[in-house]
Amino acid sequence: VIFTFRETARELDMCGYTVPKGTQVLVHPYVYGRLPEWWDKPNDFMPERWLGDDPREKSNPYRFLPFLLGSRQCVGNRFALYEAATILSTLILRLDFKMPDDHPEVFGKQRPTLRLMPKLELQVARAK
């Protein structure tokens, strides 16, 4: 899901604007997940950020919403996370991945789906 709409349950201040109760607001997980108030170096690839005990995670469970939350969250949430972990661990154990030394930096570009720009060139070989 690229984005979803929610209705405000109360009047609130958002970026200096008053948003009345009952207003439809757009929730965009890609943008939401890159707020510098919640993430150190939000645009950097830092897989280690998921390994530690970040006290901010406990104070704000809404920092990371790939499947949204509440009654409208993705019904396949848990299955997708388990499946991704299983597939990724299997690939890492069985294959070696390498980017060419001269490959330019890769970044995500938001389109209807998130795309890597420039095209990612990855060399894959059986693990030794």
PDB file of C-alpha atoms in Angstrom:
ATOM      1  CA  VAL A   1       0.000   0.000   0.000  1.00  0.00           C
ATOM      2  CA  ILE A   2       1.493   3.314  -1.043  1.00  0.00           C
ATOM      3  CA  PHE A   3      -0.698   5.338   1.267  1.00  0.00           C
ATOM      4  CA  THR A   4      -4.001   5.238   3.069  1.00  0.00           C
ATOM      5  CA  PHE A   5      -6.510   7.731   4.387  1.00  0.00           C
ATOM      6  CA  ARG A   6      -7.595   8.156   7.984  1.00  0.00           C
ATOM      7  CA  GLU A   7     -10.099  10.483   9.626  1.00  0.00           C
ATOM      8  CA  THR A   8      -8.943  12.652  12.518  1.00  0.00           C
ATOM      9  CA  ALA A   9     -10.675  11.736  15.780  1.00  0.00           C
ATOM     10  CA  ARG A  10     -10.087  15.211  17.231  1.00  0.00           C
ATOM     11  CA  GLU A  11      -8.822  18.622  16.197  1.00  0.00           C
ATOM     12  CA  LEU A  12      -5.042  18.668  16.056  1.00  0.00           C
ATOM     13  CA  ASP A  13      -2.079  20.824  15.100  1.00  0.00           C
ATOM     14  CA  MET A  14      -0.075  19.425  12.200  1.00  0.00           C
ATOM     15  CA  CYS A  15       3.016  21.316  11.028  1.00  0.00           C
ATOM     16  CA  GLY A  16       1.536  24.619  12.174  1.00  0.00           C
ATOM     17  CA  TYR A  17      -1.878  24.014  10.611  1.00  0.00           C
ATOM     18  CA  THR A  18      -5.065  23.322  12.549  1.00  0.00           C
ATOM     19  CA  VAL A  19      -6.717  20.170  11.247  1.00  0.00           C
ATOM     20  CA  PRO A  20     -10.386  19.968  12.267  1.00  0.00           C
ATOM     21  CA  LYS A  21     -11.932  16.829  13.735  1.00  0.00           C
ATOM     22  CA  GLY A  22     -13.327  14.560  11.002  1.00  0.00           C
ATOM     23  CA  THR A  23     -10.805  15.629   8.340  1.00  0.00           C
ATOM     24  CA  GLN A  24      -9.513  12.971   5.928  1.00  0.00           C
ATOM     25  CA  VAL A  25      -5.701  12.866   6.150  1.00  0.00           C
ATOM     26  CA  LEU A  26      -3.298  10.882   4.021  1.00  0.00           C
ATOM     27  CA  VAL A  27      -0.909   8.524   5.837  1.00  0.00           C
ATOM     28  CA  HIS A  28       2.142   7.725   3.748  1.00  0.00           C
ATOM     29  CA  PRO A  29       4.336   5.011   5.365  1.00  0.00           C
ATOM     30  CA  TYR A  30       7.348   5.822   3.158  1.00  0.00           C
ATOM     31  CA  VAL A  31       7.410   9.436   4.324  1.00  0.00           C
ATOM     32  CA  TYR A  32       6.252   8.632   7.844  1.00  0.00           C
ATOM     33  CA  GLY A  33       9.096   6.130   8.251  1.00  0.00           C
ATOM     34  CA  ARG A  34      11.710   8.766   7.436  1.00  0.00           C
ATOM     35  CA  LEU A  35      10.887  11.449   9.968  1.00  0.00           C
ATOM     36  CA  PRO A  36      14.126  12.747  11.521  1.00  0.00           C
ATOM     37  CA  GLU A  37      12.322  13.258  14.842  1.00  0.00           C
ATOM     38  CA  TRP A  38      12.012   9.493  15.130  1.00  0.00           C
ATOM     39  CA  TRP A  39      14.988   8.106  13.243  1.00  0.00           C
ATOM     40  CA  ASP A  40      18.728   8.783  13.375  1.00  0.00           C
ATOM     41  CA  LYS A  41      19.904   9.248   9.783  1.00  0.00           C
ATOM     42  CA  PRO A  42      16.441   8.378   8.429  1.00  0.00           C
ATOM     43  CA  ASN A  43      17.530   8.043   4.783  1.00  0.00           C
ATOM     44  CA  ASP A  44      20.599   5.898   5.462  1.00  0.00           C
ATOM     45  CA  PHE A  45      20.614   2.143   5.044  1.00  0.00           C
ATOM     46  CA  MET A  46      21.253   0.992   8.627  1.00  0.00           C
ATOM     47  CA  PRO A  47      19.998  -2.559   9.213  1.00  0.00           C
ATOM     48  CA  GLU A  48      21.566  -2.474  12.685  1.00  0.00           C
ATOM     49  CA  ARG A  49      18.857  -0.030  13.775  1.00  0.00           C
ATOM     50  CA  TRP A  50      16.576  -3.065  14.166  1.00  0.00           C
ATOM     51  CA  LEU A  51      18.950  -5.019  16.411  1.00  0.00           C
ATOM     52  CA  GLY A  52      19.088  -2.818  19.500  1.00  0.00           C
ATOM     53  CA  ASP A  53      16.696  -1.763  22.174  1.00  0.00           C
ATOM     54  CA  ASP A  54      15.765   1.757  21.144  1.00  0.00           C
ATOM     55  CA  PRO A  55      13.754   3.410  23.948  1.00  0.00           C
ATOM     56  CA  ARG A  56      11.942   5.494  21.328  1.00  0.00           C
ATOM     57  CA  GLU A  57      10.392   2.290  19.970  1.00  0.00           C
ATOM     58  CA  LYS A  58       8.709   1.679  23.300  1.00  0.00           C
ATOM     59  CA  SER A  59       7.539   5.287  23.592  1.00  0.00           C
ATOM     60  CA  ASN A  60       6.159   5.426  20.038  1.00  0.00           C
ATOM     61  CA  PRO A  61       5.094   2.128  18.486  1.00  0.00           C
ATOM     62  CA  TYR A  62       3.832   4.048  15.424  1.00  0.00           C
ATOM     63  CA  ARG A  63       7.315   4.905  14.116  1.00  0.00           C
ATOM     64  CA  PHE A  64       7.364   2.038  11.635  1.00  0.00           C
ATOM     65  CA  LEU A  65       4.119   1.211   9.829  1.00  0.00           C
ATOM     66  CA  PRO A  66       4.769  -0.970   6.782  1.00  0.00           C
ATOM     67  CA  PHE A  67       1.417  -2.707   7.310  1.00  0.00           C
ATOM     68  CA  LEU A  68      -0.410   0.116   9.107  1.00  0.00           C
ATOM     69  CA  LEU A  69      -2.158  -0.477  12.451  1.00  0.00           C
ATOM     70  CA  GLY A  70      -5.558  -0.945  13.961  1.00  0.00           C
ATOM     71  CA  SER A  71      -8.672  -2.451  12.487  1.00  0.00           C
ATOM     72  CA  ARG A  72      -7.525  -1.667   8.924  1.00  0.00           C
ATOM     73  CA  GLN A  73      -4.054  -3.095   9.127  1.00  0.00           C
ATOM     74  CA  CYS A  74      -2.926  -5.640   6.571  1.00  0.00           C
ATOM     75  CA  VAL A  75      -4.378  -9.048   7.451  1.00  0.00           C
ATOM     76  CA  GLY A  76      -1.201 -10.702   6.138  1.00  0.00           C
ATOM     77  CA  ASN A  77       1.101  -8.676   8.394  1.00  0.00           C
ATOM     78  CA  ARG A  78       2.550 -11.490  10.516  1.00  0.00           C
ATOM     79  CA  PHE A  79       2.680 -13.943   7.649  1.00  0.00           C
ATOM     80  CA  ALA A  80       4.556 -11.432   5.448  1.00  0.00           C
ATOM     81  CA  LEU A  81       7.147 -10.714   8.161  1.00  0.00           C
ATOM     82  CA  TYR A  82       7.742 -14.415   8.860  1.00  0.00           C
ATOM     83  CA  GLU A  83       7.879 -15.236   5.174  1.00  0.00           C
ATOM     84  CA  ALA A  84      10.349 -12.407   4.473  1.00  0.00           C
ATOM     85  CA  ALA A  85      12.616 -13.525   7.335  1.00  0.00           C
ATOM     86  CA  THR A  86      12.515 -17.150   6.148  1.00  0.00           C
ATOM     87  CA  ILE A  87      13.266 -16.305   2.514  1.00  0.00           C
ATOM     88  CA  LEU A  88      15.983 -13.785   3.363  1.00  0.00           C
ATOM     89  CA  SER A  89      17.758 -16.117   5.795  1.00  0.00           C
ATOM     90  CA  THR A  90      17.645 -18.948   3.240  1.00  0.00           C
ATOM     91  CA  LEU A  91      19.102 -16.726   0.507  1.00  0.00           C
ATOM     92  CA  ILE A  92      21.849 -15.396   2.789  1.00  0.00           C
ATOM     93  CA  LEU A  93      22.863 -18.920   3.811  1.00  0.00           C
ATOM     94  CA  ARG A  94      22.940 -20.306   0.266  1.00  0.00           C
ATOM     95  CA  LEU A  95      24.143 -17.386  -1.855  1.00  0.00           C
ATOM     96  CA  ASP A  96      26.835 -14.696  -1.887  1.00  0.00           C
ATOM     97  CA  PHE A  97      25.777 -11.217  -3.017  1.00  0.00           C
ATOM     98  CA  LYS A  98      28.109  -8.518  -4.294  1.00  0.00           C
ATOM     99  CA  MET A  99      27.659  -5.175  -5.989  1.00  0.00           C
ATOM    100  CA  PRO A 100      30.261  -4.244  -8.609  1.00  0.00           C
ATOM    101  CA  ASP A 101      32.945  -1.985  -7.120  1.00  0.00           C
ATOM    102  CA  ASP A 102      32.119   0.851  -9.514  1.00  0.00           C
ATOM    103  CA  HIS A 103      28.328   0.672  -8.978  1.00  0.00           C
ATOM    104  CA  PRO A 104      26.801   4.094  -8.230  1.00  0.00           C
ATOM    105  CA  GLU A 105      24.972   4.694  -4.960  1.00  0.00           C
ATOM    106  CA  VAL A 106      21.464   3.262  -5.000  1.00  0.00           C
ATOM    107  CA  PHE A 107      18.484   5.069  -3.490  1.00  0.00           C
ATOM    108  CA  GLY A 108      14.751   4.514  -3.348  1.00  0.00           C
ATOM    109  CA  LYS A 109      12.509   6.571  -5.610  1.00  0.00           C
ATOM    110  CA  GLN A 110       8.842   6.792  -4.752  1.00  0.00           C
ATOM    111  CA  ARG A 111       6.586   5.895  -7.649  1.00  0.00           C
ATOM    112  CA  PRO A 112       3.370   3.857  -7.472  1.00  0.00           C
ATOM    113  CA  THR A 113       5.788   1.312  -6.007  1.00  0.00           C
ATOM    114  CA  LEU A 114       9.176   2.009  -4.464  1.00  0.00           C
ATOM    115  CA  ARG A 115      11.900   1.619  -7.102  1.00  0.00           C
ATOM    116  CA  LEU A 116      15.660   1.513  -6.757  1.00  0.00           C
ATOM    117  CA  MET A 117      17.470   4.162  -8.753  1.00  0.00           C
ATOM    118  CA  PRO A 118      19.691   3.636 -10.617  1.00  0.00           C
ATOM    119  CA  LYS A 119      18.928   0.035 -11.457  1.00  0.00           C
ATOM    120  CA  LEU A 120      20.614  -2.245  -8.937  1.00  0.00           C
ATOM    121  CA  GLU A 121      23.223  -4.531 -10.455  1.00  0.00           C
ATOM    122  CA  LEU A 122      23.928  -7.425  -8.150  1.00  0.00           C
ATOM    123  CA  GLN A 123      26.283 -10.321  -8.680  1.00  0.00           C
ATOM    124  CA  VAL A 124      24.996 -13.549  -7.167  1.00  0.00           C
ATOM    125  CA  ALA A 125      26.909 -16.789  -6.716  1.00  0.00           C
ATOM    126  CA  ARG A 126      26.424 -19.992  -4.725  1.00  0.00           C
ATOM    127  CA  ALA A 127      27.859 -19.646  -1.235  1.00  0.00           C
ATOM    128  CA  LYS A 128      31.071 -21.512  -0.608  1.00  0.00           C
TER     129      LYS A 128
END
